[in-house]
Amino acid sequence: MALMTGEQYIESIRAVKPEVYMFGKKIENPVDDPILRPSLNSVRMTYDLAQDPQYKDLMTVKSPYTGEIVNRFTHIHQSTTDLRNKVKMQRLCGQKTAACFQRCVGMDAFNAEFSTTFEIDKKYGTKYHENFVNFMKYAQTNDLTVDGAMTDPKGDRGKAPHAQVDPDLYLHVVERRPDGVVVRGAKAHQTGIINSHEVIVMPTISMGPDDKDYAISFAVPINTPGIFMIVGRQSCDTRKTEGVTLDVGNPEFGGVEALTIFDNVFVPNDRIFLNGETEFAGMLVERFAGYHRQSYGGCKVGVGDVLIGAAAVIADYNGCPKASHVKDKLIEMMHLNETLYCCGIACSAEGYQTESGNYMIDLLLANVCKQNVTRFPYEIVRLAEDIAGGLMVTAPSEKDFRDPKLGKYIDKYLRGVNDVTTENRLKMLRLIENLCLGTAAVGYRTESMHGAGSPQAQRIMISRQGNLGYKKQLAKAIAHIEE
Ligand code: SF4
Ligand code: FE
């Protein structure tokens, strides 16, 4: 099958019928739900852009495994150019959605699984790489969206998976059968899982010999019996149900996370990529997290571009684009945003070929990238709020603006420069509110902190990869110290 159009993607998700719950109810039709639909539209953009001749080289690539043109979101990176193009594609998607477009987790899981399964097979003579390559080719050929599920709930953070009071706090094998395994557990804050066809499950931390049942990785369709999702609340989410668009800020796009339960889910043997080889759990985690930390040097930069643009537009609308402090704040925002992009490009350019043949990013630089992402978007948000002014959080609702009595007063008193309508000024303020505080802030601000691992996770990797011993030697050599 060729690439799917956006519309075909939407209809394909409609056919999946995942089991989704929100606000205490089962959502029978998630595709048309007003709260959930914007997040589906964001993933749809990864299909629409792939159809656009202008973005063909960035969004699509010839797969060496199927010989066909595939969406880059299903691609196995063949070079450092591929790694850089991945980041550029993510920046583009961020620019076009101003939200989390979700499909990256599958791409990052693909590339981590590709190399890790190869190395497990080399040591143990298992068939995980073949299993994974078959699954990857199936996803490429059918242009699927695949979720990558890593984060277990973790319970007592001071205890290993097997030592938890409740054994299900890390997803684990509860039954071994000749034809496969049965697993139980949960994966928390799963980006885009309700908009995916399949899910790749991976362990969440390095494991010891006692965690054998927890060292499990596999892929299953989202609608496999026993899998269900509880959608996470976002601030301002019910604005999407009010039948107005102005108050939403970004009426078309969004992102959604869900707590995903695996309640005795059967996994057939040919979909298993790791099963008990505990020493490889850490490798899979490190590689997936590394790729996803690279990803943030693309997607968050794209969303940042929209926020910087919005801040510049509101400065125009407020009548102060020439104020030197406003100009300087916009320069600072661009400087911070491009610094993140530099990190995404640098860890890609410094990538290397793994034993399996695909390309891995430079882990140290990818972790530095994500560490900066835990900070700079906060400063970019602060500056955007500074430029926007307090009206971004005090403006009356769209219903008041449309009210026959009140509307004319709102129109009169909330106007900025005379040649811009009050409505456009409010639209821009609501977009800034959405990105800084509303539903998109989940995917821009707070996800910048915790997505792809919280800041401390990167600091641990930086301490491991930073080669402090070598730096000490350098200092001693320069100072002529011999010990
Ligand atoms: Fe992709 Fe960024 Fe969303 Fe992760 S946070 S899925 S990298 S858009
Ligand atoms: Fe994320």
Coordinates of C-alpha atoms and ligand atoms in Angstrom, one line a residue:
M1 CA 0.0 0.0 0.0
A2 CA 1.1 3.5 -0.7
L3 CA 1.2 6.4 1.7
M4 CA -2.1 7.2 3.3
T5 CA -3.7 10.6 2.8
G6 CA -4.8 12.5 6.0
E7 CA -8.4 11.5 5.4
Q8 CA -7.5 7.8 4.9
Y9 CA -5.5 8.0 8.2
I10 CA -8.5 9.4 10.0
E11 CA -10.8 6.7 8.7
S12 CA -8.2 4.0 9.5
I13 CA -8.2 5.2 13.1
R14 CA -12.0 5.2 13.1
A15 CA -11.8 1.5 12.2
V16 CA -9.4 0.7 15.1
K17 CA -12.0 1.5 17.8
P18 CA -9.7 1.8 20.8
E19 CA -11.2 1.5 24.2
V20 CA -11.0 5.1 25.5
Y21 CA -12.4 6.6 28.7
M22 CA -12.7 10.3 29.7
F23 CA -14.6 12.2 32.3
G24 CA -16.0 9.0 33.8
K25 CA -17.4 7.8 30.5
K26 CA -16.5 5.4 27.7
I27 CA -15.9 7.4 24.5
E28 CA -17.6 5.4 21.8
N29 CA -16.4 7.7 19.0
P30 CA -13.0 9.2 19.9
V31 CA -12.4 10.3 16.3
D32 CA -15.2 12.9 16.4
D33 CA -15.0 13.8 20.1
P34 CA -14.4 17.6 20.3
I35 CA -11.8 17.3 23.0
L36 CA -9.9 14.5 21.3
R37 CA -10.2 15.5 17.7
P38 CA -7.6 18.2 17.7
S39 CA -4.9 15.7 18.8
L40 CA -5.9 13.4 15.9
N41 CA -5.6 16.4 13.5
S42 CA -2.0 16.9 14.7
V43 CA -1.1 13.3 13.7
R44 CA -3.0 13.8 10.5
M45 CA -0.6 16.6 9.7
T46 CA 2.2 14.0 9.4
Y47 CA 0.2 12.4 6.6
D48 CA -0.9 15.6 4.9
L49 CA 2.6 17.0 4.8
A50 CA 3.9 13.7 3.2
Q51 CA 1.4 14.3 0.4
D52 CA 2.7 17.8 -0.3
P53 CA 5.3 17.9 -3.1
Q54 CA 7.0 20.9 -1.3
Y55 CA 7.9 18.7 1.7
K56 CA 8.4 15.3 -0.1
D57 CA 12.1 15.1 0.6
L58 CA 11.7 15.8 4.3
M59 CA 8.6 13.8 5.0
T60 CA 9.2 10.7 2.9
V61 CA 12.1 8.5 2.1
K62 CA 12.8 5.2 0.2
S63 CA 12.9 2.3 2.7
P64 CA 15.8 -0.1 2.1
Y65 CA 13.7 -2.8 3.7
T66 CA 10.5 -2.6 1.5
G67 CA 12.0 -0.7 -1.5
E68 CA 9.0 1.6 -1.3
I69 CA 8.6 5.3 -0.5
V70 CA 7.6 5.5 3.2
N71 CA 6.7 8.2 5.6
R72 CA 9.9 9.3 7.5
F73 CA 8.0 8.6 10.8
T74 CA 8.3 4.9 10.0
H75 CA 11.9 5.1 8.8
I76 CA 15.1 3.4 10.1
H77 CA 17.8 6.1 9.9
Q78 CA 20.5 5.1 7.3
S79 CA 22.9 8.1 7.8
T80 CA 23.5 11.2 9.8
T81 CA 21.7 13.1 7.0
D82 CA 18.6 11.0 7.9
L83 CA 19.1 12.0 11.6
R84 CA 19.2 15.7 10.7
N85 CA 16.2 15.4 8.4
K86 CA 14.3 13.8 11.2
V87 CA 14.9 16.9 13.3
K88 CA 14.0 19.2 10.4
M89 CA 10.8 17.3 9.8
Q90 CA 9.8 17.6 13.5
R91 CA 10.4 21.3 13.4
L92 CA 8.2 21.6 10.4
C93 CA 5.4 19.6 12.0
G94 CA 5.7 21.7 15.2
Q95 CA 5.3 24.8 13.0
K96 CA 2.3 23.5 11.3
T97 CA 0.4 22.3 14.4
A98 CA 1.8 24.3 17.3
A99 CA 1.2 21.1 19.3
C100 CA 2.6 17.6 19.9
F101 CA 2.0 15.6 16.7
Q102 CA 2.8 12.4 18.6
R103 CA 4.1 10.1 15.8
C104 CA 7.7 10.5 16.8
V105 CA 7.6 8.1 19.7
G106 CA 7.0 5.2 17.3
M107 CA 9.9 6.4 15.1
D108 CA 12.2 6.6 18.1
A109 CA 11.1 3.2 19.4
F110 CA 11.7 1.7 15.9
N111 CA 15.3 2.9 15.7
A112 CA 16.0 1.8 19.3
E113 CA 14.5 -1.6 18.8
F114 CA 16.3 -2.1 15.4
S115 CA 19.8 -1.9 16.9
T116 CA 19.0 -3.4 20.3
T117 CA 17.2 -6.5 19.0
F118 CA 20.2 -7.1 16.6
E119 CA 22.6 -7.1 19.6
I120 CA 20.4 -9.3 21.7
D121 CA 20.2 -11.9 18.9
K122 CA 24.0 -11.7 18.5
K123 CA 24.5 -12.7 22.1
Y124 CA 21.6 -15.2 22.6
G125 CA 20.7 -16.5 19.1
T126 CA 17.2 -15.3 19.6
K127 CA 14.9 -14.1 16.8
Y128 CA 13.9 -10.7 18.1
H129 CA 15.5 -8.7 15.2
E130 CA 13.6 -10.7 12.6
N131 CA 10.4 -10.3 14.6
F132 CA 11.0 -6.5 14.8
V133 CA 12.0 -6.1 11.1
N134 CA 8.8 -7.9 10.1
F135 CA 6.8 -5.6 12.3
M136 CA 8.6 -2.5 11.0
K137 CA 8.0 -3.5 7.4
Y138 CA 4.3 -4.1 8.1
A139 CA 4.1 -0.6 9.7
Q140 CA 6.0 1.0 6.7
T141 CA 3.9 -0.7 4.1
N142 CA 0.6 0.2 5.8
D143 CA 1.9 3.7 6.8
L144 CA 0.9 3.1 10.4
T145 CA 1.1 5.4 13.4
V146 CA 2.8 3.4 16.2
D147 CA 3.0 4.6 19.8
G148 CA 6.1 3.9 21.9
A149 CA 5.2 3.1 25.4
M150 CA 8.0 3.3 28.0
T151 CA 7.0 5.0 31.2
D152 CA 5.7 2.6 33.9
P153 CA 3.9 4.1 36.9
K154 CA 7.0 3.1 39.0
G155 CA 5.3 3.1 42.5
D156 CA 8.1 3.4 45.1
R157 CA 10.9 5.0 43.2
G158 CA 13.4 3.6 45.7
K159 CA 12.5 0.0 44.8
A160 CA 13.4 -2.2 41.8
P161 CA 10.4 -3.5 39.7
H162 CA 10.3 -7.0 41.3
A163 CA 10.6 -5.4 44.8
Q164 CA 7.4 -3.3 44.6
V165 CA 4.6 -4.1 47.0
D166 CA 2.2 -4.2 44.0
P167 CA 4.0 -6.2 41.3
D168 CA 2.0 -4.5 38.5
L169 CA 3.5 -1.1 39.0
Y170 CA 6.0 -2.1 36.3
L171 CA 4.5 -3.9 33.3
H172 CA 5.5 -7.6 33.4
V173 CA 4.9 -11.1 32.2
V174 CA 2.2 -12.9 34.3
E175 CA 1.9 -16.0 32.2
R176 CA 4.2 -17.9 29.7
R177 CA 2.5 -20.0 27.1
P178 CA 3.9 -21.9 24.1
D179 CA 2.4 -19.4 21.7
G180 CA 3.4 -16.2 23.6
V181 CA 3.1 -14.4 26.9
V182 CA 0.4 -12.6 28.9
V183 CA 1.4 -9.2 30.3
R184 CA -0.1 -6.9 33.0
G185 CA 0.7 -3.4 34.0
A186 CA 0.3 0.2 32.8
K187 CA 2.1 2.8 30.9
A188 CA 1.6 6.4 32.1
H189 CA 1.1 9.6 30.1
Q190 CA 1.1 7.9 26.7
T191 CA 1.4 10.6 24.0
G192 CA -0.8 9.9 21.1
I193 CA -1.7 6.4 22.0
I194 CA -5.4 6.9 21.2
N195 CA -4.4 8.0 17.7
S196 CA -2.2 5.1 17.0
H197 CA -2.7 1.8 15.2
E198 CA -0.1 -0.2 17.2
V199 CA 1.9 0.2 20.3
I200 CA 5.5 -0.8 21.0
V201 CA 6.0 -1.5 24.7
M202 CA 9.5 -1.2 26.2
P203 CA 10.9 -1.4 29.7
T204 CA 11.3 1.9 31.5
I205 CA 14.6 1.4 33.4
S206 CA 17.8 -0.8 33.6
M207 CA 17.1 -4.1 35.2
G208 CA 18.8 -6.7 37.3
P209 CA 18.6 -10.5 37.1
D210 CA 15.6 -10.5 39.5
D211 CA 13.5 -8.4 37.1
K212 CA 13.4 -11.1 34.4
D213 CA 9.6 -10.9 34.0
Y214 CA 9.8 -7.1 33.6
A215 CA 12.4 -7.2 30.8
I216 CA 9.8 -7.5 28.1
S217 CA 9.3 -5.6 24.9
F218 CA 6.7 -6.2 22.2
A219 CA 4.2 -4.7 19.7
V220 CA 0.5 -5.2 19.6
P221 CA -2.5 -3.5 18.0
I222 CA -4.1 -0.8 20.1
N223 CA -7.4 -2.6 20.1
T224 CA -6.0 -5.8 21.5
P225 CA -8.3 -7.2 24.3
G226 CA -7.2 -6.0 27.7
I227 CA -5.8 -2.6 26.5
F228 CA -7.7 0.5 27.5
M229 CA -6.9 4.2 27.9
I230 CA -7.9 6.8 30.4
V231 CA -7.4 10.3 28.9
G232 CA -5.4 12.9 30.9
R233 CA -7.1 16.1 31.8
Q234 CA -5.6 19.3 30.5
S235 CA -6.3 22.8 31.6
C236 CA -9.0 24.5 29.5
D237 CA -9.9 21.2 27.8
T238 CA -13.6 21.7 28.1
R239 CA -13.4 25.0 26.2
K240 CA -13.3 22.7 23.2
T241 CA -16.9 21.6 24.0
E242 CA -18.4 25.0 24.2
G243 CA -19.0 25.3 20.5
V244 CA -16.7 28.4 20.1
T245 CA -13.3 28.6 18.6
L246 CA -11.8 31.9 19.7
D247 CA -11.4 30.9 23.3
V248 CA -9.6 27.7 22.3
G249 CA -6.6 29.6 20.9
N250 CA -5.5 26.8 18.6
P251 CA -8.9 25.5 17.3
E252 CA -7.6 22.8 15.0
F253 CA -4.7 21.1 16.7
G254 CA -3.7 19.7 20.1
G255 CA -2.1 16.7 21.8
V256 CA -3.5 14.1 24.2
E257 CA -1.9 11.8 26.7
A258 CA -3.5 8.8 28.4
L259 CA -2.9 6.4 31.2
T260 CA -2.9 3.1 29.4
I261 CA -3.8 -0.1 31.1
F262 CA -2.6 -3.6 30.0
D263 CA -5.0 -5.9 31.8
N264 CA -3.8 -9.4 31.0
V265 CA -2.9 -8.8 27.4
F266 CA -1.7 -11.7 25.2
V267 CA 1.4 -11.1 23.0
P268 CA 2.2 -13.7 20.3
N269 CA 5.7 -14.9 20.0
D270 CA 6.4 -13.3 16.7
R271 CA 5.7 -9.8 18.2
I272 CA 8.2 -10.1 21.1
F273 CA 11.4 -8.1 20.9
L274 CA 12.9 -8.7 24.3
N275 CA 11.9 -11.4 26.9
G276 CA 14.0 -11.8 30.0
E277 CA 17.4 -10.7 28.7
T278 CA 17.6 -8.2 31.6
E279 CA 20.9 -6.7 30.7
F280 CA 19.5 -5.3 27.4
A281 CA 16.7 -3.4 29.1
G282 CA 19.0 -0.5 29.9
M283 CA 20.3 -0.4 26.3
L284 CA 16.8 -0.2 24.9
V285 CA 15.8 2.6 27.4
E286 CA 19.0 4.6 26.8
R287 CA 18.7 4.4 23.0
F288 CA 15.0 5.2 22.9
A289 CA 15.4 8.1 25.4
G290 CA 18.4 9.3 23.4
Y291 CA 16.5 9.5 20.2
H292 CA 13.5 11.1 21.9
R293 CA 15.8 13.7 23.5
Q294 CA 17.1 14.5 20.0
S295 CA 13.4 14.8 18.8
Y296 CA 12.8 17.7 21.3
G297 CA 15.5 19.7 19.4
G298 CA 13.0 19.6 16.5
C299 CA 9.4 19.5 17.7
K300 CA 9.7 22.1 20.5
V301 CA 11.6 24.4 18.2
G302 CA 8.8 24.3 15.7
V303 CA 6.2 25.1 18.4
G304 CA 8.6 27.8 19.7
D305 CA 8.6 29.3 16.2
V306 CA 4.8 29.7 16.4
L307 CA 5.0 31.2 19.9
I308 CA 7.7 33.7 18.9
G309 CA 5.7 34.6 15.8
A310 CA 2.6 35.1 18.0
A311 CA 4.5 37.4 20.4
A312 CA 5.7 39.5 17.5
V313 CA 2.2 39.7 16.1
I314 CA 0.7 40.8 19.4
A315 CA 3.5 43.4 19.7
D316 CA 2.3 44.8 16.3
Y317 CA -1.3 44.6 17.5
N318 CA -0.5 46.4 20.7
G319 CA 1.3 49.1 18.8
C320 CA 4.8 48.6 20.3
P321 CA 6.8 46.6 17.7
K322 CA 9.4 49.3 17.7
A323 CA 10.0 49.5 21.4
S324 CA 13.6 48.5 21.9
H325 CA 12.9 46.2 24.9
V326 CA 10.2 44.3 22.8
K327 CA 12.6 43.9 19.9
D328 CA 15.3 42.6 22.3
K329 CA 12.9 40.1 23.9
L330 CA 12.0 38.7 20.5
I331 CA 15.7 38.4 19.7
E332 CA 16.3 36.6 23.0
M333 CA 13.4 34.2 22.2
M334 CA 14.9 33.4 18.8
H335 CA 18.3 33.0 20.3
L336 CA 17.0 30.5 22.8
N337 CA 14.9 28.6 20.2
E338 CA 17.8 28.3 17.7
T339 CA 20.1 27.1 20.5
L340 CA 17.7 24.2 21.0
Y341 CA 17.8 23.6 17.2
C342 CA 21.6 23.7 17.2
C343 CA 21.5 20.9 19.8
G344 CA 19.1 18.8 17.8
I345 CA 21.2 19.2 14.7
A346 CA 24.5 18.7 16.5
C347 CA 23.6 15.4 18.1
S348 CA 22.4 14.2 14.7
A349 CA 25.5 15.3 12.8
E350 CA 27.7 13.5 15.4
G351 CA 25.7 10.3 15.1
Y352 CA 27.3 7.0 14.4
Q353 CA 26.4 3.6 12.8
T354 CA 25.4 0.8 15.1
E355 CA 26.3 -2.8 14.6
S356 CA 22.9 -3.4 13.1
G357 CA 23.5 -0.8 10.4
N358 CA 21.1 2.0 11.4
Y359 CA 22.3 5.3 12.8
M360 CA 22.3 6.4 16.5
I361 CA 22.6 10.0 17.7
D362 CA 25.5 11.2 19.9
L363 CA 24.1 10.4 23.3
L364 CA 25.9 13.1 25.3
L365 CA 24.8 15.9 22.9
A366 CA 21.2 14.5 22.8
N367 CA 21.0 14.7 26.5
V368 CA 22.4 18.2 26.6
C369 CA 19.7 19.0 24.0
K370 CA 16.9 17.8 26.2
Q371 CA 18.4 19.4 29.3
N372 CA 18.3 22.8 27.5
V373 CA 14.7 22.0 26.5
T374 CA 13.8 21.7 30.2
R375 CA 14.7 25.3 30.6
F376 CA 14.6 27.5 27.4
P377 CA 10.9 27.0 26.6
Y378 CA 10.1 28.3 30.1
E379 CA 12.1 31.5 29.4
I380 CA 10.5 31.8 25.9
V381 CA 7.0 31.4 27.5
R382 CA 8.0 34.1 30.1
L383 CA 9.0 36.5 27.5
A384 CA 5.9 35.8 25.4
E385 CA 3.7 36.5 28.4
D386 CA 5.7 39.7 29.1
I387 CA 5.2 41.0 25.6
A388 CA 1.5 39.9 25.4
G389 CA 0.4 41.7 28.5
G390 CA -2.1 40.7 31.1
L391 CA -5.1 40.6 28.7
M392 CA -4.0 37.1 27.7
V393 CA -5.5 35.9 30.9
T394 CA -8.2 38.4 31.6
A395 CA -10.0 38.8 28.3
P396 CA -13.8 38.0 28.4
S397 CA -15.1 34.9 26.7
E398 CA -16.1 34.6 23.0
K399 CA -19.8 34.4 24.1
D400 CA -19.5 37.8 25.8
F401 CA -17.8 39.1 22.7
R402 CA -20.7 37.9 20.5
D403 CA -23.3 39.2 22.9
P404 CA -25.5 41.9 21.4
K405 CA -25.2 44.2 24.4
L406 CA -21.6 43.5 25.6
G407 CA -19.9 42.8 22.3
K408 CA -19.6 46.4 21.3
Y409 CA -18.0 47.4 24.6
I410 CA -15.5 44.6 24.4
D411 CA -14.8 45.6 20.8
K412 CA -14.3 49.2 21.7
Y413 CA -12.3 48.9 24.9
L414 CA -10.1 46.0 24.0
R415 CA -8.9 47.3 20.7
G416 CA -5.2 47.9 20.3
V417 CA -3.9 49.6 17.2
N418 CA -6.9 51.0 15.2
D419 CA -6.4 49.1 12.0
V420 CA -6.5 45.6 13.6
T421 CA -9.8 44.2 14.7
T422 CA -10.4 43.4 18.4
E423 CA -11.3 39.9 17.3
N424 CA -7.9 39.3 15.7
R425 CA -6.2 40.7 18.8
L426 CA -8.1 38.4 21.0
K427 CA -7.4 35.4 18.7
M428 CA -3.7 36.1 19.0
L429 CA -3.8 36.5 22.8
R430 CA -5.8 33.2 23.1
L431 CA -3.2 31.4 21.0
I432 CA -0.5 32.7 23.3
E433 CA -2.5 31.6 26.3
N434 CA -3.0 28.2 24.7
L435 CA 0.7 27.7 24.2
C436 CA 1.8 29.1 27.5
L437 CA -1.0 27.9 29.9
G438 CA -3.7 26.0 28.1
T439 CA -3.9 22.6 26.4
A440 CA -0.9 23.1 24.2
A441 CA 1.2 23.9 27.3
V442 CA 1.1 20.2 28.1
G443 CA 3.0 19.6 24.9
Y444 CA 5.1 22.7 24.9
R445 CA 5.9 23.8 28.4
T446 CA 5.5 21.0 30.9
E447 CA 6.4 18.3 28.3
S448 CA 9.6 20.2 27.8
M449 CA 10.3 19.5 31.4
H450 CA 9.2 15.9 31.7
G451 CA 8.8 14.4 28.3
A452 CA 11.6 12.1 27.1
G453 CA 12.7 12.0 30.7
S454 CA 12.8 14.5 33.6
P455 CA 15.8 16.8 33.9
Q456 CA 17.6 14.5 36.4
A457 CA 17.6 11.6 33.9
Q458 CA 19.6 13.7 31.5
R459 CA 22.0 14.9 34.2
I460 CA 22.7 11.2 35.0
M461 CA 23.5 10.6 31.4
I462 CA 25.6 13.7 31.1
S463 CA 27.6 12.6 34.1
R464 CA 28.2 9.2 32.5
Q465 CA 29.0 10.5 29.1
G466 CA 30.8 13.7 29.9
N467 CA 34.2 12.1 30.5
L468 CA 35.2 14.1 33.6
G469 CA 38.3 12.0 34.1
Y470 CA 39.7 13.0 30.7
K471 CA 39.0 16.7 31.5
K472 CA 41.0 16.3 34.8
Q473 CA 43.9 14.8 32.8
L474 CA 43.8 17.8 30.5
A475 CA 44.0 20.3 33.4
K476 CA 46.9 18.4 35.0
A477 CA 48.8 18.3 31.8
I478 CA 48.4 22.0 31.2
A479 CA 49.5 22.7 34.8
H480 CA 52.5 20.3 34.5
I481 CA 51.3 18.0 37.3
E482 CA 52.6 14.5 37.2
E483 CA 51.3 12.1 39.8
Ligands
SF4_1 FE1 7.0 14.2 18.9 FE2 7.7 16.2 20.4 FE3 5.4 15.0 20.7 FE4 7.6 13.7 21.5 S1 6.8 15.7 22.3 S2 5.9 12.9 20.3 S3 9.0 14.4 19.9 S4 6.0 16.2 19.0
FE2 FE 6.9 13.8 24.2

